[in-house]
CSV table of C-alpha atoms in Angstrom, one decimal:
chain,number,residue,atom,x,y,z
Z,229,MET,CA,0.0,0.0,0.0
Z,230,PRO,CA,1.5,3.5,-1.0
Z,231,VAL,CA,2.4,5.7,2.0
Z,232,SER,CA,-0.2,8.1,1.2
Z,233,SER,CA,-2.9,5.4,1.2
Z,234,GLN,CA,-1.7,4.2,4.5
Z,235,HIS,CA,-2.7,7.6,6.0
Z,236,LYS,CA,-6.1,7.9,4.4
Z,237,VAL,CA,-9.2,5.9,5.2
Z,238,TYR,CA,-11.9,5.6,2.5
Z,239,LEU,CA,-15.3,5.9,3.9
Z,240,PRO,CA,-18.6,5.6,2.1
Z,241,ALA,CA,-20.2,8.7,0.7
Z,242,SER,CA,-23.2,7.8,2.8
Z,243,ALA,CA,-21.3,8.5,6.0
Z,244,ARG,CA,-23.1,10.8,8.4
Z,245,ASP,CA,-21.4,13.9,10.0
Z,246,ASN,CA,-22.2,15.5,13.4
Z,247,GLN,CA,-20.7,18.2,15.4
Z,248,TYR,CA,-22.0,19.9,18.6
Z,249,LEU,CA,-20.6,21.9,21.4
Z,250,LEU,CA,-21.7,21.7,24.9
Z,251,ALA,CA,-20.9,24.5,27.3
Z,252,GLU,CA,-21.7,23.9,31.1
Z,253,PHE,CA,-21.4,26.1,34.1
Z,254,ALA,CA,-22.5,25.8,37.7
Z,255,LEU,CA,-25.6,27.8,38.8
Z,256,SER,CA,-24.3,30.0,41.5
Z,257,ASP,CA,-26.1,31.7,44.4
Z,258,GLU,CA,-25.3,35.0,42.9
Z,259,LEU,CA,-27.1,34.2,39.5
Z,260,VAL,CA,-30.0,32.7,41.4
Z,261,ALA,CA,-30.4,35.8,43.6
Z,262,ARG,CA,-30.7,38.2,40.6
Z,263,TYR,CA,-34.0,36.6,39.5
Z,264,PRO,CA,-36.1,36.2,42.7
Z,265,ALA,CA,-39.2,34.0,42.6
Z,266,SER,CA,-42.3,35.4,41.4
Z,267,SER,CA,-44.3,32.5,42.8
Z,268,THR,CA,-43.8,29.5,45.2
Z,269,GLU,CA,-45.1,27.1,42.7
Z,270,ALA,CA,-42.4,28.0,40.0
Z,271,PRO,CA,-39.5,29.6,42.0
Z,272,TYR,CA,-36.9,29.4,39.3
Z,273,LEU,CA,-39.0,30.1,36.2
Z,274,ALA,CA,-37.8,33.8,36.0
Z,275,LEU,CA,-34.2,32.7,36.1
Z,276,TYR,CA,-34.6,30.1,33.4
Z,277,GLN,CA,-36.7,32.3,31.1
Z,278,ALA,CA,-34.0,35.2,31.5
Z,279,LEU,CA,-31.1,32.8,30.6
Z,280,SER,CA,-33.1,31.4,27.7
Z,281,GLN,CA,-33.9,34.8,26.4
Z,282,LYS,CA,-30.3,36.0,26.6
Z,283,LEU,CA,-29.1,32.7,25.0
Z,284,PHE,CA,-31.4,32.9,22.0
Z,285,GLU,CA,-30.8,36.5,21.4
Z,286,LEU,CA,-27.2,36.0,21.1
Z,287,ALA,CA,-27.6,32.9,19.0
Z,288,ASP,CA,-29.6,34.9,16.5
Z,289,GLN,CA,-26.9,37.8,16.7
Z,290,PHE,CA,-24.2,35.2,15.9
Z,291,GLY,CA,-26.0,33.1,13.3
Z,292,LEU,CA,-26.3,30.0,15.4
Z,293,ARG,CA,-29.6,28.3,14.4
Z,294,ASN,CA,-29.8,25.1,16.6
Z,295,VAL,CA,-29.4,26.1,20.2
Z,296,HIS,CA,-30.8,24.6,23.4
Z,297,LEU,CA,-30.6,25.3,27.1
Z,298,ILE,CA,-30.7,22.3,29.4
Z,299,ALA,CA,-31.2,22.8,33.2
Z,300,ASN,CA,-32.7,19.5,34.3
Z,301,GLY,CA,-29.6,17.4,34.8
Z,302,LYS,CA,-30.0,15.4,31.7
Z,303,THR,CA,-27.2,14.3,29.3
Z,304,PRO,CA,-27.6,15.3,25.7
Z,305,VAL,CA,-27.0,12.7,23.0
Z,306,VAL,CA,-26.9,13.9,19.4
Z,307,ARG,CA,-27.5,11.7,16.4
Z,308,PHE,CA,-28.0,12.2,12.6
Z,309,HIS,CA,-31.6,11.7,11.4
Z,310,GLN,CA,-33.6,12.8,8.4
Z,311,GLU,CA,-36.5,14.0,10.6
Z,312,ALA,CA,-36.1,16.2,13.7
Z,313,TYR,CA,-36.9,14.7,17.2
Z,314,VAL,CA,-36.2,15.5,20.7
Z,315,LEU,CA,-36.9,12.7,23.1
Z,316,GLN,CA,-36.3,12.5,26.9
Z,317,THR,CA,-35.7,9.7,29.3
Z,318,ALA,CA,-34.8,9.7,32.8
Z,319,GLU,CA,-31.0,10.4,32.2
Z,320,GLN,CA,-31.0,11.6,28.6
Z,321,ILE,CA,-32.2,14.1,26.0
Z,322,LEU,CA,-31.8,12.7,22.6
Z,323,PHE,CA,-31.5,15.2,19.7
Z,324,PHE,CA,-32.1,13.7,16.2
Z,325,TYR,CA,-31.5,16.1,13.4
Z,326,ASN,CA,-30.2,16.7,9.9
Z,327,PRO,CA,-27.5,19.6,9.9
Z,328,SER,CA,-28.4,20.5,6.4
Z,329,TYR,CA,-31.9,22.0,7.2
Z,330,HIS,CA,-33.1,21.5,10.8
Z,331,GLU,CA,-33.2,24.6,13.1
Z,332,ALA,CA,-34.5,24.9,16.7
Z,333,GLN,CA,-34.4,26.7,19.9
Z,334,HIS,CA,-35.8,25.0,23.0
Z,335,SER,CA,-35.3,25.2,26.8
Z,336,PHE,CA,-35.6,22.2,29.1
Z,337,TYR,CA,-36.1,22.6,32.8
Z,338,ASP,CA,-38.3,22.2,35.9
Z,339,ALA,CA,-39.2,25.6,37.2
Z,340,LYS,CA,-39.7,24.0,40.6
Z,341,VAL,CA,-36.2,22.7,40.9
Z,342,ARG,CA,-32.8,24.4,41.1
Z,343,ALA,CA,-30.4,22.9,38.6
Z,344,ARG,CA,-26.8,22.1,39.8
Z,345,LYS,CA,-25.6,23.3,36.3
Z,346,ILE,CA,-26.6,24.9,33.1
Z,347,SER,CA,-25.8,23.2,29.8
Z,348,LEU,CA,-25.9,25.1,26.6
Z,349,LEU,CA,-26.2,22.8,23.5
Z,350,PHE,CA,-25.1,24.2,20.1
Z,351,LEU,CA,-25.8,21.8,17.1
Z,352,ALA,CA,-23.8,22.5,13.9
Z,353,THR,CA,-25.7,23.4,10.7
Z,354,GLU,CA,-23.2,24.7,8.3
Z,355,GLN,CA,-22.3,22.2,5.6
Z,356,PRO,CA,-19.8,20.8,5.0
Z,357,LEU,CA,-19.5,20.2,8.8
Z,358,ARG,CA,-15.7,19.2,8.9
Z,359,SER,CA,-14.7,22.2,6.8
Z,360,ASN,CA,-16.9,24.6,8.9
Z,361,ALA,CA,-16.0,23.1,12.3
Z,362,ALA,CA,-13.3,25.7,13.3
Z,363,ALA,CA,-15.6,28.6,12.4
Z,364,PHE,CA,-18.6,27.1,14.2
Z,365,HIS,CA,-16.4,26.6,17.3
Z,366,GLN,CA,-15.3,30.2,17.2
Z,367,GLN,CA,-19.0,31.4,16.7
Z,368,VAL,CA,-19.9,29.5,19.9
Z,369,THR,CA,-17.0,30.7,22.2
Z,370,THR,CA,-17.5,34.2,21.1
Z,371,LEU,CA,-21.1,33.8,22.1
Z,372,LEU,CA,-19.9,32.4,25.4
Z,373,THR,CA,-17.8,35.5,26.1
Z,374,GLU,CA,-20.5,37.8,25.4
Z,375,LEU,CA,-23.0,35.8,27.6
Z,376,ARG,CA,-20.5,36.1,30.4
Z,377,ASN,CA,-20.3,39.9,29.9
Z,378,ARG,CA,-24.1,40.1,29.9
Z,379,LEU,CA,-24.4,38.1,33.0
Z,380,ALA,CA,-21.8,40.4,34.5
Z,381,LEU,CA,-19.9,37.4,35.8
Z,382,ALA,CA,-16.3,37.8,35.0
Z,383,GLU,CA,-15.1,34.8,37.0
Z,384,LEU,CA,-17.7,32.4,35.6
Z,385,LYS,CA,-16.0,29.3,34.6
Z,386,ILE,CA,-17.5,27.5,31.5
Z,387,LYS,CA,-16.5,24.0,30.7
Z,388,VAL,CA,-16.5,23.7,26.7
Z,389,ARG,CA,-16.8,20.4,25.0
Z,390,ASP,CA,-16.5,20.1,21.1
Z,391,HIS,CA,-17.8,16.7,20.0
Z,392,GLN,CA,-17.4,15.6,16.4
Z,393,HIS,CA,-18.2,12.1,14.8
Z,394,LEU,CA,-18.5,10.3,11.6
Z,395,THR,CA,-21.0,7.5,11.4
Z,396,TYR,CA,-21.2,4.9,8.7
Z,397,ASP,CA,-22.1,1.1,7.9
Z,398,LEU,CA,-18.8,-0.9,7.5
Z,399,PHE,CA,-20.7,-3.0,4.9
Z,400,ALA,CA,-22.1,0.0,2.9
Z,401,LYS,CA,-20.2,-1.0,-0.2
Z,402,ALA,CA,-21.7,-4.5,-0.2
Z,403,LYS,CA,-25.1,-3.0,0.0
Z,404,GLY,CA,-24.5,-1.0,-3.2
Z,405,SER,CA,-23.0,2.2,-1.9
Z,406,LYS,CA,-19.9,2.2,-4.2
Z,407,GLU,CA,-18.7,5.9,-3.9
Z,408,SER,CA,-16.3,6.7,-1.2
Z,409,TYR,CA,-14.2,9.7,0.1
Z,410,GLY,CA,-10.6,9.7,1.4
Z,411,TYR,CA,-10.1,11.1,4.9
Z,412,LYS,CA,-6.9,11.7,6.8
Z,413,LEU,CA,-8.9,12.4,10.0
Z,414,ARG,CA,-6.6,15.0,11.3
Z,415,SER,CA,-6.9,16.0,15.0
Z,416,ILE,CA,-9.2,18.8,15.8
Z,417,ASP,CA,-6.4,20.9,17.0
Z,418,ALA,CA,-4.5,20.5,13.6
Z,419,ARG,CA,-7.7,21.3,11.7
Z,420,TYR,CA,-8.4,24.4,13.6
Z,421,LYS,CA,-4.8,25.6,13.4
Z,422,ALA,CA,-5.0,25.3,9.6
Z,423,ARG,CA,-8.0,27.7,9.7
Z,424,GLN,CA,-6.2,30.2,12.1
Z,425,ALA,CA,-8.4,29.1,15.0
Z,426,GLU,CA,-6.2,28.5,18.1
Z,427,LEU,CA,-7.5,26.4,20.8
Z,428,PRO,CA,-6.5,27.0,24.6
Z,429,ALA,CA,-4.9,24.1,26.5
Z,430,HIS,CA,-7.3,21.2,26.2
Z,431,SER,CA,-7.7,17.4,26.5
Z,432,ALA,CA,-8.5,15.5,23.5
Z,433,LEU,CA,-10.1,12.1,23.0
Z,434,THR,CA,-10.4,9.8,19.8
Z,435,TYR,CA,-12.1,6.5,19.7
Z,436,VAL,CA,-14.4,4.3,17.8
Z,437,ILE,CA,-17.8,2.8,18.9
Z,438,VAL,CA,-19.1,-0.1,16.9
Z,439,ASN,CA,-22.9,-1.0,17.3
Z,440,LEU,CA,-23.4,-4.8,16.7
Z,441,PRO,CA,-27.1,-5.9,16.7
Z,442,LEU,CA,-27.5,-9.4,18.1
Z,443,SER,CA,-29.1,-11.2,15.2
Z,444,ARG,CA,-30.7,-14.6,15.3
Z,445,ARG,CA,-27.8,-15.9,13.2
Z,446,LEU,CA,-25.3,-14.6,15.9
Z,447,LYS,CA,-27.3,-16.0,18.8
Z,448,GLU,CA,-27.4,-19.4,17.2
Z,449,GLN,CA,-23.6,-19.6,17.1
Z,450,VAL,CA,-23.5,-20.6,20.8
Z,451,LYS,CA,-25.7,-23.1,22.6
Z,452,LEU,CA,-27.2,-21.4,25.5
Z,453,ASP,CA,-28.3,-22.9,28.7
Z,454,LEU,CA,-31.5,-20.8,29.6
Z,455,HIS,CA,-31.8,-22.5,33.0
Z,456,SER,CA,-28.4,-21.2,34.2
Z,457,SER,CA,-28.0,-17.8,36.2
Z,458,SER,CA,-26.2,-16.2,33.3
Z,459,PRO,CA,-27.5,-18.0,30.1
Z,460,TYR,CA,-26.3,-15.3,27.8
Z,461,LEU,CA,-22.8,-15.0,29.0
Z,462,PRO,CA,-21.3,-17.6,26.6
Z,463,LEU,CA,-22.7,-15.6,23.7
Z,464,TYR,CA,-21.2,-12.4,24.9
Z,465,GLN,CA,-18.0,-14.0,25.7
Z,466,HIS,CA,-17.9,-15.7,22.2
Z,467,ILE,CA,-18.2,-12.4,20.5
Z,468,ALA,CA,-15.8,-10.6,23.0
Z,469,ASP,CA,-13.1,-13.2,22.4
Z,470,HIS,CA,-13.3,-12.8,18.6
Z,471,PHE,CA,-13.3,-9.0,18.8
Z,472,VAL,CA,-10.3,-8.9,21.2
Z,473,SER,CA,-8.4,-11.3,19.1
Z,474,ALA,CA,-9.0,-9.5,15.8
Z,475,CYS,CA,-8.1,-6.1,17.4
Z,476,GLN,CA,-4.8,-7.6,18.9
Z,477,GLN,CA,-3.7,-8.7,15.4
Z,478,GLU,CA,-3.9,-5.0,14.5
Z,479,LYS,CA,-2.0,-4.1,17.8
Z,480,LEU,CA,-5.2,-2.3,18.9
Z,481,GLN,CA,-5.0,-2.7,22.8
Z,482,HIS,CA,-7.2,-0.1,24.5
Z,483,LEU,CA,-10.6,-1.9,24.1
Z,484,ALA,CA,-14.1,-2.2,25.7
Z,485,VAL,CA,-16.8,-4.8,25.1
Z,486,LEU,CA,-20.3,-4.1,26.6
Z,487,ALA,CA,-23.4,-6.1,26.7
Z,488,ASN,CA,-25.4,-4.4,29.4
Z,489,GLY,CA,-28.1,-2.3,27.5
Z,490,LEU,CA,-26.6,1.0,28.6
Z,491,LEU,CA,-25.3,3.9,26.3
Z,492,PRO,CA,-21.4,4.3,26.8
Z,493,LEU,CA,-19.9,7.7,27.4
Z,494,VAL,CA,-16.2,7.6,26.7
Z,495,ARG,CA,-14.0,9.7,28.9
Z,496,ASN,CA,-10.3,10.2,29.9
Z,497,SER,CA,-9.8,8.2,33.2
Z,498,GLN,CA,-7.2,10.7,34.3
Z,499,PHE,CA,-10.0,13.3,34.8
Z,500,ASP,CA,-13.2,11.3,35.0
Z,501,LYS,CA,-14.0,8.2,37.0
Z,502,SER,CA,-15.9,5.4,35.5
Z,503,SER,CA,-19.6,5.3,36.6
Z,504,GLN,CA,-22.9,3.7,35.8
Z,505,GLY,CA,-26.4,4.8,35.9
Z,506,THR,CA,-29.7,3.2,34.9
Z,507,GLU,CA,-29.3,4.3,31.2
Z,508,LEU,CA,-25.6,5.6,30.8
Z,509,GLN,CA,-22.2,4.2,31.5
Z,510,MET,CA,-19.1,6.3,31.8
Z,511,ILE,CA,-16.1,4.3,30.4
Z,512,GLY,CA,-12.6,5.7,31.4
Z,513,PHE,CA,-9.5,5.1,29.4
Z,514,ASP,CA,-6.0,6.0,30.2
Z,515,PRO,CA,-4.2,7.2,26.9
Z,516,SER,CA,-0.8,6.8,28.7
Z,517,ALA,CA,-1.4,3.1,29.5
Z,518,LYS,CA,1.2,1.4,27.3
Z,519,GLN,CA,0.2,-2.1,28.2
Z,520,GLY,CA,-3.4,-1.5,26.9
Z,521,GLN,CA,-6.8,-1.8,28.7
Z,522,LEU,CA,-9.6,-4.1,28.3
Z,523,VAL,CA,-12.9,-3.0,29.9
Z,524,SER,CA,-15.5,-5.8,29.9
Z,525,ASP,CA,-19.1,-5.5,31.1
Z,526,LEU,CA,-21.1,-8.5,30.1
Z,527,GLN,CA,-24.3,-9.0,32.0
Z,528,GLY,CA,-25.1,-12.5,31.1
Z,529,ASP,CA,-28.3,-12.7,33.0
Z,530,LYS,CA,-30.2,-10.5,30.4
Z,531,LEU,CA,-30.4,-10.6,26.6
Z,532,VAL,CA,-29.5,-7.2,25.1
Z,533,GLU,CA,-30.5,-6.2,21.6
Z,534,MET,CA,-27.1,-4.7,20.8
Z,535,MET,CA,-23.5,-5.0,22.0
Z,536,GLN,CA,-21.1,-2.0,21.9
Z,537,LEU,CA,-17.5,-2.6,20.9
Z,538,ILE,CA,-15.1,0.2,21.7
Z,539,ILE,CA,-11.6,1.0,20.3
Z,540,PHE,CA,-9.7,3.9,22.0
Z,541,ALA,CA,-6.9,5.7,20.1
Z,542,THR,CA,-3.7,6.5,22.1
Z,543,PRO,CA,-1.1,9.3,21.2
Z,544,ASP,CA,0.8,6.6,19.3
Z,545,ASP,CA,-2.3,6.2,17.0
Z,546,GLN,CA,-1.9,9.7,15.8
Z,547,THR,CA,0.5,10.5,12.9
Z,548,ASP,CA,1.5,13.8,11.5
Z,549,LEU,CA,-1.3,13.5,8.9
Z,550,GLY,CA,-4.1,12.3,11.3
Z,551,TYR,CA,-5.9,9.1,12.3
Z,552,GLY,CA,-6.2,7.6,8.8
Z,553,ARG,CA,-3.9,4.8,9.5
Z,554,PHE,CA,-5.5,4.1,12.8
Z,555,MET,CA,-8.9,3.7,11.1
Z,556,ASN,CA,-7.5,1.4,8.5
Z,557,GLU,CA,-6.3,-0.8,11.3
Z,558,VAL,CA,-9.7,-0.6,12.9
Z,559,GLU,CA,-11.5,-1.5,9.7
Z,560,SER,CA,-9.0,-4.3,9.1
Z,561,ALA,CA,-9.7,-5.6,12.7
Z,562,LEU,CA,-13.5,-5.3,12.2
Z,563,ARG,CA,-13.6,-7.1,8.9
Z,564,ARG,CA,-11.5,-10.0,10.5
Z,565,PHE,CA,-14.0,-10.1,13.5
Z,566,ALA,CA,-17.0,-9.9,11.1
Z,567,LYS,CA,-15.7,-12.9,9.2
Z,568,ALA,CA,-15.0,-14.9,12.5
Z,569,VAL,CA,-18.5,-14.5,13.7
Z,570,ASN,CA,-20.0,-15.1,10.2
Z,571,LEU,CA,-21.7,-11.7,9.6
Z,572,GLN,CA,-23.1,-11.3,6.1
Z,573,PRO,CA,-22.2,-7.9,4.7
Z,574,GLU,CA,-25.3,-7.8,2.3
Z,575,ARG,CA,-27.8,-8.4,5.1
Z,576,ASP,CA,-26.1,-7.2,8.4
Z,577,ASP,CA,-25.3,-3.8,9.6
Z,578,LEU,CA,-22.0,-3.0,11.6
Z,579,THR,CA,-22.4,0.7,12.4
Z,580,VAL,CA,-19.0,2.4,13.1
Z,581,ARG,CA,-18.8,5.9,14.8
Z,582,PHE,CA,-15.5,7.6,14.7
Z,583,HIS,CA,-15.4,10.2,17.6
Z,584,GLN,CA,-13.2,13.1,18.2
Z,585,HIS,CA,-13.6,15.2,21.3
Z,586,ILE,CA,-11.8,18.0,22.9
Z,587,SER,CA,-12.6,19.8,26.2
Z,588,TYR,CA,-11.3,22.9,28.2
Z,589,HIS,CA,-12.5,25.6,30.6
Z,590,ASN,CA,-13.3,28.8,28.9
């Protein structure tokens, strides 16, 4: 393979792109005191309405067309969809949208409850997203500076997270999607510098999450004893063993295999501890762990619809050109894994999501 090809991964033209920024700050006593309760039934209504109004006025001023205020403690999850939906569960707010044409402004809060923090969600809308990512980031950070000024809170610390991901079916070509594009997958920092957008000191994460639906064909590969206390563990372990083996052959050693029905959130374990809720699971990886890591959570007492397979990139996986080589290794491992568990490219989906995150305090 030519050197230039080694550093490019060719993804199907049908790959879906998403970018969003999440800005969070603690709700201080000082800020609460500025908007006294107008009623005992909704003591925080004036506060949330005032913050929403300031946010949406600034969003209009800076040309940001899909912006939301979240003050109910729920975690936003953003996905591409041809139709716009916002769905809430006990722990999540799920935003489905198409960046090409969906615009919205919403506030989510309970006026009776004082939130621990305020989350501001900015969804990118300017296509092509990757080319416009730096400009979008600058728009948001400029808005945040002006918001801090209007709130007259010079010392307000705002945590900013820039999330970007590409999603595609590994078997898209077998299903008829022949066109593809080459990506070097440069780091966010490198892409922004190329567009004269300097980032402050920040932490960065790059990883891949693979969604594997458990089809009947997969389930039938392992004989299960439904009378045991963990009847599905042999199935999960069978899949996990093939996945880990395929990755190890590509020297991919920072892995997670999950079969618990939870949505994984990947974090740097140097800053965030692993945790688990009723819907979400925070997975911590240490990029500096040279010996590799394997996180396994296989709940053999229940049958899940889908397993999640995670491959975490380390600094060694980033070249001067980007993560193209890393993704070629990931794809090689996944194709070897797919063959080992007898997936059928024409019929089965193996959804791959390439994530890049940065975070810092503004």
